[in-house]
Short mmCIF file of C-alpha atoms and ligand atoms in Angstrom, two decimals:
data_model
loop_
_atom_site.label_atom_id
_atom_site.label_comp_id
_atom_site.label_asym_id
_atom_site.label_seq_id
_atom_site.Cartn_x
_atom_site.Cartn_y
_atom_site.Cartn_z
CA MET A 13 -3.89 31.53 32.87
CA GLN A 14 -4.30 33.22 29.51
CA SER A 15 -3.15 30.96 26.68
CA PRO A 16 -0.59 32.44 24.29
CA PHE A 17 -2.30 30.49 21.51
CA GLY A 18 -5.74 32.04 21.40
CA SER A 19 -8.72 30.47 23.06
CA GLY A 20 -7.55 26.84 23.11
CA GLN A 21 -7.07 25.64 26.63
CA ILE A 22 -3.46 24.73 26.86
CA VAL A 23 -3.08 24.46 30.57
CA SER A 24 -6.14 24.80 32.69
CA GLY A 25 -5.84 24.80 36.41
CA THR A 26 -2.32 23.56 36.82
CA ASN A 27 1.00 24.44 35.33
CA ASP A 28 2.49 21.10 36.27
CA LEU A 29 5.34 20.31 33.89
CA ALA A 30 4.44 16.66 34.09
CA PHE A 31 1.27 17.53 32.18
CA THR A 32 2.82 19.81 29.58
CA ASP A 33 4.65 19.10 26.34
CA PRO A 34 7.79 21.25 26.54
CA LEU A 35 8.16 21.73 22.78
CA THR A 36 4.70 23.05 22.00
CA GLY A 37 3.31 24.11 25.37
CA LEU A 38 0.27 21.94 24.72
CA GLY A 39 -0.96 19.43 27.25
CA ASN A 40 0.64 16.01 26.93
CA LEU A 41 -0.84 12.51 26.89
CA ARG A 42 -1.31 12.49 30.66
CA ARG A 43 -3.23 15.74 30.56
CA PHE A 44 -5.36 14.45 27.72
CA PHE A 45 -6.24 11.24 29.55
CA ASP A 46 -6.93 13.25 32.66
CA LYS A 47 -9.36 15.52 30.85
CA VAL A 48 -11.19 12.63 29.23
CA ASP A 49 -11.36 10.83 32.59
CA ARG A 50 -12.97 13.86 34.16
CA LEU A 51 -15.43 14.38 31.34
CA ILE A 52 -16.53 10.75 31.58
CA VAL A 53 -17.26 11.27 35.27
CA GLU A 54 -19.23 14.44 34.49
CA ARG A 55 -21.25 12.66 31.82
CA ALA A 56 -22.36 10.00 34.30
CA GLU A 57 -25.21 12.32 35.25
CA ASP A 58 -25.66 13.93 31.84
CA PRO A 59 -25.71 11.18 29.22
CA ALA A 60 -24.69 13.25 26.18
CA PRO A 61 -22.05 11.80 23.86
CA PHE A 62 -18.74 13.51 23.14
CA ALA A 63 -15.93 13.01 20.63
CA VAL A 64 -12.20 12.40 20.82
CA GLY A 65 -9.78 12.15 17.93
CA ILE A 66 -6.15 11.45 17.17
CA ILE A 67 -4.38 13.39 14.46
CA ASP A 68 -1.32 11.88 12.84
CA LEU A 69 0.77 14.03 10.52
CA ASP A 70 1.31 12.46 7.10
CA GLY A 71 4.79 12.80 5.73
CA PHE A 72 6.37 14.43 8.76
CA LYS A 73 9.40 12.13 8.85
CA PRO A 74 10.61 13.04 5.33
CA ILE A 75 10.24 16.71 6.25
CA ASN A 76 12.36 16.16 9.33
CA ASP A 77 14.97 14.42 7.17
CA LEU A 78 14.84 17.05 4.45
CA PHE A 79 14.77 20.27 6.48
CA GLY A 80 16.53 19.11 9.64
CA ARG A 81 15.41 18.47 13.16
CA LYS A 82 15.23 22.08 14.23
CA ALA A 83 12.94 22.94 11.36
CA GLY A 84 10.91 19.84 12.20
CA ASP A 85 10.48 21.10 15.76
CA ASN A 86 9.48 24.48 14.43
CA ILE A 87 6.83 22.92 12.20
CA LEU A 88 5.45 20.98 15.17
CA GLN A 89 5.14 24.27 17.05
CA GLN A 90 3.29 25.79 14.11
CA VAL A 91 1.00 22.76 13.98
CA ALA A 92 0.29 23.15 17.71
CA MET A 93 -0.51 26.82 17.23
CA ARG A 94 -2.86 26.19 14.36
CA LEU A 95 -4.65 23.45 16.26
CA SER A 96 -5.12 25.37 19.47
CA ALA A 97 -6.23 28.45 17.57
CA SER A 98 -8.99 26.40 16.01
CA MET A 99 -10.41 25.07 19.29
CA ASP A 100 -13.47 26.77 20.77
CA GLN A 101 -13.87 27.46 24.48
CA HIS A 102 -15.06 23.91 25.24
CA SER A 103 -12.55 21.93 23.20
CA SER A 104 -8.92 21.13 23.79
CA VAL A 105 -5.95 19.67 22.02
CA ALA A 106 -2.84 17.89 23.30
CA ARG A 107 0.38 16.50 21.87
CA VAL A 108 0.35 12.78 22.50
CA GLY A 109 3.25 11.53 20.39
CA ALA A 110 6.11 12.78 18.24
CA ASP A 111 3.84 13.80 15.39
CA GLU A 112 0.53 12.87 16.98
CA PHE A 113 -2.01 15.19 18.53
CA ALA A 114 -5.30 14.44 20.22
CA PHE A 115 -8.42 16.54 20.57
CA LEU A 116 -11.40 16.42 22.85
CA TYR A 117 -14.72 17.85 21.69
CA PRO A 118 -17.12 17.79 24.65
CA MET A 119 -19.88 19.47 22.63
CA VAL A 120 -19.75 17.23 19.57
CA PHE A 121 -22.62 14.77 19.86
CA SER A 122 -22.62 12.93 16.53
CA GLU A 123 -20.28 11.12 14.16
CA ASP A 124 -21.13 13.50 11.33
CA VAL A 125 -20.15 16.58 13.27
CA ALA A 126 -16.98 14.88 14.51
CA ARG A 127 -16.03 14.09 10.92
CA GLU A 128 -16.75 17.67 9.81
CA GLN A 129 -14.62 19.11 12.58
CA ALA A 130 -11.78 16.74 11.86
CA LEU A 131 -11.87 17.58 8.15
CA MET A 132 -11.59 21.23 9.06
CA LEU A 133 -8.50 20.50 11.17
CA ILE A 134 -6.92 18.63 8.28
CA GLU A 135 -7.57 21.57 6.02
CA ILE A 136 -5.99 23.95 8.50
CA LEU A 137 -2.92 21.74 8.78
CA SER A 138 -2.60 21.39 5.01
CA ALA A 139 -1.75 25.05 4.39
CA PRO A 140 1.96 25.61 3.68
CA TYR A 141 4.47 26.08 6.53
CA ASP A 142 7.29 28.62 6.49
CA VAL A 143 10.66 27.08 7.20
CA GLY A 144 13.19 29.86 6.90
CA ASP A 145 12.91 31.00 3.29
CA ARG A 146 11.40 27.71 2.16
CA THR A 147 7.93 26.30 2.56
CA ALA A 148 6.90 22.81 3.54
CA ARG A 149 3.60 21.05 3.13
CA LEU A 150 2.00 18.45 5.36
CA SER A 151 -1.19 16.58 5.52
CA ALA A 152 -2.81 14.73 8.38
CA SER A 153 -4.98 11.69 9.05
CA VAL A 154 -7.54 11.58 11.82
CA GLY A 155 -9.24 8.77 13.70
CA CYS A 156 -12.24 9.68 15.86
CA SER A 157 -14.41 7.86 18.34
CA LEU A 158 -17.52 8.87 20.24
CA PHE A 159 -18.25 8.28 23.86
CA TYR A 160 -21.81 6.99 24.23
CA SER A 161 -22.49 5.26 27.48
CA GLY A 162 -21.20 4.65 30.96
CA GLU A 163 -19.62 1.37 29.89
CA GLU A 164 -16.63 2.96 28.31
CA ASN A 165 -13.44 4.21 29.88
CA THR A 166 -10.77 6.55 28.54
CA GLU A 167 -8.51 3.75 27.41
CA THR A 168 -11.09 1.95 25.27
CA LEU A 169 -12.29 5.26 23.85
CA VAL A 170 -8.78 6.26 22.81
CA SER A 171 -7.95 2.81 21.52
CA LYS A 172 -11.04 2.99 19.29
CA ALA A 173 -9.80 6.31 17.95
CA GLU A 174 -6.45 4.62 17.28
CA THR A 175 -8.14 1.80 15.40
CA ALA A 176 -9.99 4.40 13.33
CA LEU A 177 -6.72 6.25 12.72
CA TYR A 178 -5.12 3.06 11.51
CA HIS A 179 -7.94 2.67 8.96
CA ALA A 180 -7.61 6.31 7.92
CA LYS A 181 -3.86 5.90 7.30
CA ARG A 182 -4.37 2.72 5.37
CA SER A 183 -6.89 4.30 3.04
CA GLY A 184 -4.53 7.12 2.04
CA ARG A 185 -3.54 10.55 3.23
CA GLY A 186 -5.69 13.34 4.51
CA ARG A 187 -8.59 11.11 5.58
CA VAL A 188 -10.90 11.05 8.55
CA VAL A 189 -12.33 7.79 9.83
CA VAL A 190 -14.81 7.54 12.67
CA TYR A 191 -14.72 4.30 14.64
CA THR A 192 -17.42 1.71 13.98
CA ARG A 193 -18.14 -1.71 15.43
CA GLU A 194 -17.35 -3.29 12.03
CA MET A 195 -13.75 -2.14 12.41
CA GLU A 196 -13.34 -4.31 15.44
CA GLU A 197 -14.79 -7.23 13.47
CA ALA A 198 -12.41 -6.50 10.61
CA ALA A 199 -9.46 -6.41 13.00
CA LYS A 200 -10.46 -9.81 14.40
CA ARG A 201 -10.86 -11.24 10.91
CA MET A 202 -7.40 -9.99 9.99
CA THR A 203 -5.88 -11.64 13.00
CA ARG A 204 -7.58 -14.92 12.11
CA ILE A 205 -6.21 -14.72 8.58
CA GLU A 206 -2.77 -13.80 9.88
CA GLN A 207 -2.63 -16.86 12.12
CA ALA A 208 -3.87 -19.21 9.43
CA LEU A 209 -1.39 -17.73 6.96
CA ARG A 210 1.57 -18.22 9.33
CA ARG A 211 0.63 -21.86 9.63
CA ALA A 212 0.12 -22.25 5.87
CA VAL A 213 3.47 -20.65 5.04
CA ALA A 214 5.26 -22.89 7.53
CA ALA A 215 3.50 -25.92 6.03
CA GLY A 216 4.29 -24.79 2.48
CA GLU A 217 0.61 -24.58 1.52
CA VAL A 218 0.55 -21.35 -0.49
CA GLU A 219 0.95 -22.02 -4.22
CA PRO A 220 2.04 -19.95 -7.18
CA HIS A 221 -0.27 -20.01 -10.18
CA PHE A 222 0.95 -18.82 -13.55
CA GLN A 223 -0.64 -16.43 -16.03
CA PRO A 224 0.72 -16.32 -19.61
CA ILE A 225 2.36 -13.18 -20.99
CA VAL A 226 2.35 -13.07 -24.78
CA ASP A 227 4.00 -11.40 -27.72
CA LEU A 228 0.96 -9.60 -29.13
CA ARG A 229 2.16 -9.50 -32.73
CA ARG A 230 3.27 -13.11 -33.03
CA LYS A 231 0.54 -14.33 -30.66
CA GLN A 232 3.04 -16.43 -28.82
CA VAL A 233 3.60 -17.01 -25.12
CA ILE A 234 6.89 -15.53 -23.93
CA GLY A 235 6.64 -16.02 -20.17
CA PHE A 236 4.40 -16.29 -17.12
CA GLU A 237 3.63 -14.14 -14.12
CA ALA A 238 3.53 -16.04 -10.83
CA LEU A 239 0.47 -15.11 -8.74
CA ALA A 240 0.00 -16.36 -5.20
CA ARG A 241 -3.03 -18.58 -4.43
CA TRP A 242 -4.05 -19.94 -1.07
CA THR A 243 -6.87 -22.20 0.02
CA ASP A 244 -6.95 -22.62 3.77
CA ARG A 245 -8.42 -25.73 5.44
CA ASP A 246 -10.75 -23.67 7.59
CA LEU A 247 -11.11 -20.33 5.84
CA GLY A 248 -11.40 -21.71 2.30
CA ALA A 249 -9.95 -19.76 -0.63
CA VAL A 250 -8.53 -16.44 0.52
CA ARG A 251 -7.87 -13.88 -2.20
CA PRO A 252 -4.36 -12.50 -2.67
CA ASP A 253 -5.56 -8.92 -2.43
CA VAL A 254 -6.68 -9.88 1.09
CA PHE A 255 -3.77 -11.99 2.32
CA ILE A 256 -0.85 -10.21 0.64
CA PRO A 257 -1.53 -6.90 2.44
CA ILE A 258 -1.91 -8.79 5.73
CA ALA A 259 1.37 -10.62 5.06
CA GLU A 260 3.03 -7.26 4.40
CA GLU A 261 1.68 -5.63 7.50
CA ARG A 262 2.29 -8.49 9.89
CA GLY A 263 5.80 -9.28 8.72
CA ILE A 264 5.07 -12.56 6.92
CA ILE A 265 5.79 -11.34 3.41
CA GLY A 266 9.46 -12.40 3.48
CA PRO A 267 8.91 -16.10 4.24
CA LEU A 268 5.77 -16.17 2.05
CA SER A 269 7.64 -14.70 -0.88
CA GLN A 270 10.56 -17.11 -0.45
CA LEU A 271 8.18 -20.07 -0.42
CA LEU A 272 6.48 -18.80 -3.59
CA LEU A 273 9.71 -18.06 -5.43
CA ARG A 274 11.11 -21.47 -4.57
CA LYS A 275 7.99 -23.23 -5.84
CA ALA A 276 7.70 -20.98 -8.88
CA THR A 277 11.30 -21.51 -9.99
CA GLU A 278 11.03 -25.27 -9.41
CA THR A 279 8.09 -25.25 -11.80
CA ALA A 280 9.52 -22.81 -14.33
CA ARG A 281 12.81 -24.66 -14.78
CA ASN A 282 10.79 -27.40 -16.55
CA TRP A 283 9.43 -24.97 -19.13
CA PRO A 284 11.14 -24.34 -22.48
CA ASP A 285 14.30 -22.25 -21.91
CA GLU A 286 13.06 -19.24 -23.83
CA LEU A 287 10.17 -18.61 -21.39
CA PHE A 288 10.70 -16.21 -18.51
CA LEU A 289 9.16 -16.16 -15.05
CA SER A 290 7.86 -12.88 -13.69
CA PHE A 291 7.61 -12.53 -9.92
CA ASN A 292 5.99 -9.79 -7.80
CA LEU A 293 7.84 -8.13 -4.94
CA SER A 294 6.01 -6.14 -2.29
CA PRO A 295 6.95 -2.58 -1.40
CA SER A 296 8.04 -3.64 2.09
CA GLN A 297 10.51 -6.12 0.58
CA LEU A 298 12.35 -3.28 -1.12
CA VAL A 299 13.08 -1.72 2.25
CA ASP A 300 14.66 -4.96 3.51
CA GLN A 301 18.26 -5.41 2.43
CA ASN A 302 18.00 -9.21 2.88
CA THR A 303 15.62 -9.43 -0.09
CA GLY A 304 18.28 -9.46 -2.79
CA ARG A 305 20.38 -12.12 -1.09
CA ASP A 306 17.29 -14.27 -0.37
CA ILE A 307 16.33 -14.23 -4.04
CA LEU A 308 19.83 -15.15 -5.21
CA ASP A 309 20.02 -17.97 -2.63
CA ILE A 310 16.79 -19.46 -3.92
CA LEU A 311 17.92 -19.27 -7.55
CA ASP A 312 21.15 -20.97 -6.52
CA ARG A 313 19.33 -23.77 -4.77
CA THR A 314 16.73 -24.40 -7.45
CA GLY A 315 19.21 -23.91 -10.29
CA PHE A 316 17.02 -21.42 -12.11
CA ASP A 317 18.86 -19.15 -14.54
CA PRO A 318 18.64 -15.54 -13.22
CA ARG A 319 18.41 -14.29 -16.79
CA ARG A 320 15.02 -15.99 -17.05
CA LEU A 321 13.68 -14.14 -14.03
CA GLU A 322 11.87 -10.81 -14.00
CA ILE A 323 10.95 -8.97 -10.83
CA GLU A 324 7.83 -6.79 -10.80
CA ILE A 325 7.83 -3.81 -8.51
CA THR A 326 5.45 -0.88 -8.15
CA GLU A 327 6.15 2.79 -7.77
CA THR A 328 4.96 2.63 -4.19
CA GLY A 329 7.81 0.21 -3.59
CA LEU A 330 10.33 2.80 -4.72
CA MET A 331 8.95 5.60 -2.63
CA SER A 332 9.38 4.72 1.02
CA ASP A 333 13.13 4.19 0.81
CA PRO A 334 14.44 4.90 -2.70
CA ALA A 335 18.09 4.31 -1.75
CA SER A 336 17.35 0.85 -0.37
CA ALA A 337 15.19 -0.06 -3.36
CA GLU A 338 17.85 1.13 -5.73
CA LYS A 339 20.51 -1.02 -4.11
CA ILE A 340 18.31 -4.14 -4.28
CA VAL A 341 17.41 -3.45 -7.90
CA HIS A 342 21.06 -2.86 -8.73
CA ASP A 343 22.16 -6.15 -7.13
CA LEU A 344 19.46 -8.11 -8.97
CA ARG A 345 20.26 -6.56 -12.33
CA ALA A 346 23.95 -7.32 -11.80
CA VAL A 347 23.22 -11.06 -12.12
CA GLY A 348 20.95 -10.62 -15.14
CA ILE A 349 17.55 -10.45 -13.46
CA ARG A 350 15.28 -8.00 -15.27
CA VAL A 351 13.12 -5.50 -13.43
CA SER A 352 9.71 -4.30 -14.51
CA LEU A 353 7.53 -1.50 -13.23
CA ASP A 354 4.10 -2.95 -12.43
CA ASP A 355 0.63 -1.33 -12.42
CA PHE A 356 1.96 1.71 -14.23
CA GLY A 357 -0.34 4.69 -14.48
CA THR A 358 -2.23 4.23 -11.23
CA GLY A 359 -1.21 5.10 -7.71
CA GLN A 360 1.34 7.77 -7.15
CA SER A 361 3.00 7.75 -10.53
CA SER A 362 6.00 9.92 -10.87
CA LEU A 363 7.69 10.16 -14.22
CA GLY A 364 10.80 11.29 -12.37
CA ARG A 365 11.28 7.69 -11.20
CA LEU A 366 11.80 6.62 -14.78
CA ARG A 367 14.75 8.93 -14.99
CA GLU A 368 16.37 7.82 -11.75
CA PHE A 369 15.75 4.10 -12.11
CA HIS A 370 16.34 1.98 -15.11
CA PHE A 371 13.57 -0.51 -15.77
CA ASP A 372 13.68 -3.20 -18.40
CA LYS A 373 9.94 -3.31 -18.81
CA LEU A 374 6.80 -1.43 -17.95
CA LYS A 375 3.38 -2.97 -17.33
CA ILE A 376 0.44 -0.75 -18.24
CA ASP A 377 -2.29 -1.07 -15.63
CA ARG A 378 -5.44 -2.84 -16.69
CA ALA A 379 -7.54 0.20 -15.81
CA PHE A 380 -6.40 1.79 -19.10
CA VAL A 381 -6.66 -1.37 -21.15
CA SER A 382 -10.22 -2.12 -20.06
CA SER A 383 -11.43 1.24 -21.34
CA ILE A 384 -9.24 1.57 -24.42
CA LEU A 385 -12.10 0.95 -26.84
CA GLU A 386 -14.67 3.27 -25.28
CA ASP A 387 -12.61 5.99 -23.85
CA ARG A 388 -10.48 8.51 -25.75
CA PRO A 389 -8.40 9.62 -22.75
CA SER A 390 -7.34 6.00 -22.07
CA GLU A 391 -6.33 5.63 -25.69
CA HIS A 392 -4.20 8.77 -25.55
CA ILE A 393 -2.61 7.77 -22.28
CA ILE A 394 -1.68 4.33 -23.63
CA ARG A 395 -0.20 5.85 -26.77
CA ALA A 396 1.82 8.31 -24.70
CA ILE A 397 3.12 5.52 -22.47
CA LEU A 398 4.10 3.46 -25.52
CA ALA A 399 5.97 6.38 -27.08
CA MET A 400 7.77 7.00 -23.82
CA CYS A 401 8.78 3.34 -23.47
CA GLU A 402 10.12 3.30 -26.98
CA GLY A 403 12.21 6.39 -26.25
CA LEU A 404 13.54 4.94 -23.01
CA GLY A 405 14.22 1.52 -24.53
CA MET A 406 11.78 -0.35 -22.29
CA ASP A 407 9.64 -3.33 -23.22
CA VAL A 408 5.91 -2.98 -22.58
CA VAL A 409 3.20 -5.36 -21.42
CA ALA A 410 -0.44 -4.27 -21.38
CA GLU A 411 -2.32 -5.96 -18.52
CA GLY A 412 -5.91 -7.13 -18.30
CA ILE A 413 -6.61 -7.78 -22.00
CA GLU A 414 -9.95 -9.58 -22.19
CA HIS A 415 -11.13 -8.99 -25.77
CA GLU A 416 -9.67 -9.55 -29.20
CA GLU A 417 -10.43 -5.97 -30.21
CA GLN A 418 -8.40 -4.62 -27.30
CA ALA A 419 -5.46 -6.75 -28.38
CA SER A 420 -5.62 -5.63 -32.00
CA ARG A 421 -5.94 -1.99 -31.02
CA LEU A 422 -2.86 -2.34 -28.82
CA VAL A 423 -0.91 -3.95 -31.67
CA GLN A 424 -1.99 -1.12 -33.94
CA PHE A 425 -0.55 1.35 -31.39
CA GLY A 426 2.72 -0.57 -31.31
CA CYS A 427 2.38 -2.41 -28.01
CA GLY A 428 4.61 -5.50 -27.98
CA GLY A 429 3.46 -7.50 -24.97
CA GLY A 430 0.12 -8.45 -23.44
CA GLN A 431 -1.43 -10.34 -20.58
CA GLY A 432 -5.02 -11.04 -19.61
CA TYR A 433 -7.89 -13.50 -19.59
CA LEU A 434 -7.98 -13.43 -23.41
CA PHE A 435 -4.70 -15.35 -23.44
CA GLY A 436 -5.23 -17.31 -20.27
CA LYS A 437 -6.18 -17.08 -16.63
CA PRO A 438 -3.67 -17.95 -13.92
CA ARG A 439 -3.36 -21.78 -13.62
CA ASP A 440 -1.50 -24.06 -11.25
CA ALA A 441 1.78 -25.76 -12.18
CA GLU A 442 0.12 -28.75 -13.82
CA GLY A 443 -2.45 -26.69 -15.70
CA THR A 444 0.35 -24.50 -16.98
CA MET A 445 2.28 -27.52 -18.23
CA ASN A 446 -0.81 -28.69 -20.12
CA TYR A 447 -1.29 -25.22 -21.54
CA LEU A 448 2.31 -25.23 -22.76
CA ARG A 449 1.99 -28.69 -24.35
CA GLU A 450 -1.09 -27.59 -26.27
CA THR A 451 0.44 -24.29 -27.29
CA TYR A 452 3.68 -25.84 -28.47
CA ARG A 453 1.88 -28.64 -30.29
CA ALA A 454 -0.27 -26.07 -32.07
CA MET A 455 2.85 -24.10 -32.97
CA ALA A 456 4.61 -27.17 -34.32
CA THR A 457 1.72 -28.12 -36.60
CA TRP A 458 1.45 -24.53 -37.71
CA GLN A 459 5.17 -24.41 -38.50
CA ASP A 460 5.04 -27.80 -40.30
CA ALA A 461 2.17 -26.70 -42.47
O1 LIG B 799 -3.73 -12.53 -8.68
P1 LIG B 799 -4.44 -11.32 -8.42
O2 LIG B 799 -5.33 -12.05 -8.14
O3 LIG B 799 -5.71 -11.12 -7.84
O4 LIG B 799 -3.43 -10.59 -7.38
C1 LIG B 799 -3.84 -9.57 -6.54
C2 LIG B 799 -2.64 -8.76 -6.14
O5 LIG B 799 -1.73 -9.56 -5.39
C3 LIG B 799 -1.87 -8.22 -7.32
O6 LIG B 799 -1.58 -6.85 -7.08
C4 LIG B 799 -0.60 -9.01 -7.34
O7 LIG B 799 0.48 -8.22 -7.79
C5 LIG B 799 -0.42 -9.39 -5.89
N1 LIG B 799 0.33 -10.63 -5.79
C6 LIG B 799 0.00 -11.83 -6.30
N2 LIG B 799 0.97 -12.75 -6.05
C7 LIG B 799 1.94 -12.08 -5.36
C8 LIG B 799 3.21 -12.48 -4.81
O8 LIG B 799 3.67 -13.61 -4.93
N3 LIG B 799 3.90 -11.53 -4.13
C9 LIG B 799 3.44 -10.27 -3.98
N4 LIG B 799 4.19 -9.41 -3.32
N5 LIG B 799 2.27 -9.85 -4.51
C10 LIG B 799 1.53 -10.75 -5.19
O1 LIG B 800 -0.98 -6.07 -9.61
P1 LIG B 800 -0.65 -7.16 -10.61
O2 LIG B 800 -0.56 -6.63 -11.98
O3 LIG B 800 0.54 -7.99 -10.21
O4 LIG B 800 -1.87 -8.15 -10.55
C1 LIG B 800 -2.33 -8.88 -11.61
C2 LIG B 800 -3.77 -9.08 -11.30
O5 LIG B 800 -4.56 -8.93 -12.47
C3 LIG B 800 -4.09 -10.41 -10.72
O6 LIG B 800 -5.02 -10.16 -9.73
C4 LIG B 800 -4.75 -11.16 -11.87
O7 LIG B 800 -5.61 -12.18 -11.39
C5 LIG B 800 -5.49 -10.02 -12.55
N1 LIG B 800 -5.81 -10.20 -13.96
C6 LIG B 800 -5.01 -10.76 -14.90
N2 LIG B 800 -5.61 -10.71 -16.12
C7 LIG B 800 -6.82 -10.12 -15.96
C8 LIG B 800 -7.88 -9.79 -16.85
O8 LIG B 800 -7.85 -10.02 -18.06
N3 LIG B 800 -8.97 -9.15 -16.31
C9 LIG B 800 -9.04 -8.88 -15.00
N4 LIG B 800 -10.13 -8.28 -14.56
N5 LIG B 800 -8.04 -9.18 -14.13
C10 LIG B 800 -6.93 -9.79 -14.60
MN1 LIG B 801 2.17 -8.00 -11.35
#
């Protein structure tokens, strides 16, 4: 049968509906598995490798929501057409999920070529799509795996491509990742950490440490940011940039965060009343409508004044479900909790967010602060952020200050707040109490003098 979509083999041999995706006319998952099965049998005598890959559209769901289902279907048909038009006479593509496609490249023998081919597909899919009189844009992530020996079967080959796809999605949009053995190791390590973390959270073994935030002009501590620290019995110290993402992904962030907030507020209520506590929320918590109530419950139980609490959120946290995030932020602000925008200037910054959301404070990412002395662009960016905050009536904290000269430059530019190793590293509850005693004693003698 001649394919309506160029040379790509859409249906070869049989027209069986059970093997065809009705929307796009491409083969479906069954057909794809069938083809790979058969190729593996063929390669038993001819030990050349071949490549499979899974393509996942980035940002298809918002397009569906924005343009409607019919337009979404139409885009999927266009995607199918583009993909099959880019297959050569050996290769084939199938639709294996709502917005997932799979390809089989029998004549691709190396990881490098697989990656090149996949990048080309991403490029083809990234061109604009016509939707009536509007245009939509999409990107795609691809995970590939290569068949090498007789040991493998279709299922393990495809599951390796899925593992690679998962890594591609995690590292951002529009990426290709080819499966490696290390990925399997990494997956096992993550599972070990996940299990240990579940136990530690249940046993209350994760601790908040506290890093001072200072008034740069008066050189005086005004509050602390709580930062999670965990030393496991077996794994030793695990860094938060390792275990927080695992907690987010495996659904432990809620209980972990509640444990940390409870401990942090129990500590902070013993500090002088004028000091605030700043607490990080993860993006996934802003999608969960229980978050607001959980926070208020904890404040109720520990008796910590909500007006002394600040919540730090990132722009990423506002993006996945802005309406949900807005409701949580609104509920928190209603009881006097302040909200700051963390890590500003990195990631997917959108100044538009500052118009839609009201933040009480903005934290300038340490990437800018660390280069403020050497680097003119950083200096200009910081000055622009400071001017903007002044106009919008937001407080500012510059993060990652390590040197006196950085602090004085920031003061000179009009930056009010600072945080960083220069003023203190994160310390546990007791260390923080000692820090406060020293600081307040020093202040008292200074004021007496
Ligand atoms: O403390 P620093 O060590 O390395 O923290 C690494 C990252 O982990 C930072 O981005 C910080 O915001 C995040 N983090 C630290 N503690 C918490 C916490 O209690 N909750 C959440 N959601 N993130 C945290
Ligand atoms: O993403 P967030 O801003 O919440 O994370 C704060 C992170 O910055 C923590 O990992 C903390 O340990 C780290 N940090 C705080 N002060 C400094 C500093 O002066 N230098 C560096 N390199 N890291 C810092
Ligand atoms: Mn923070």
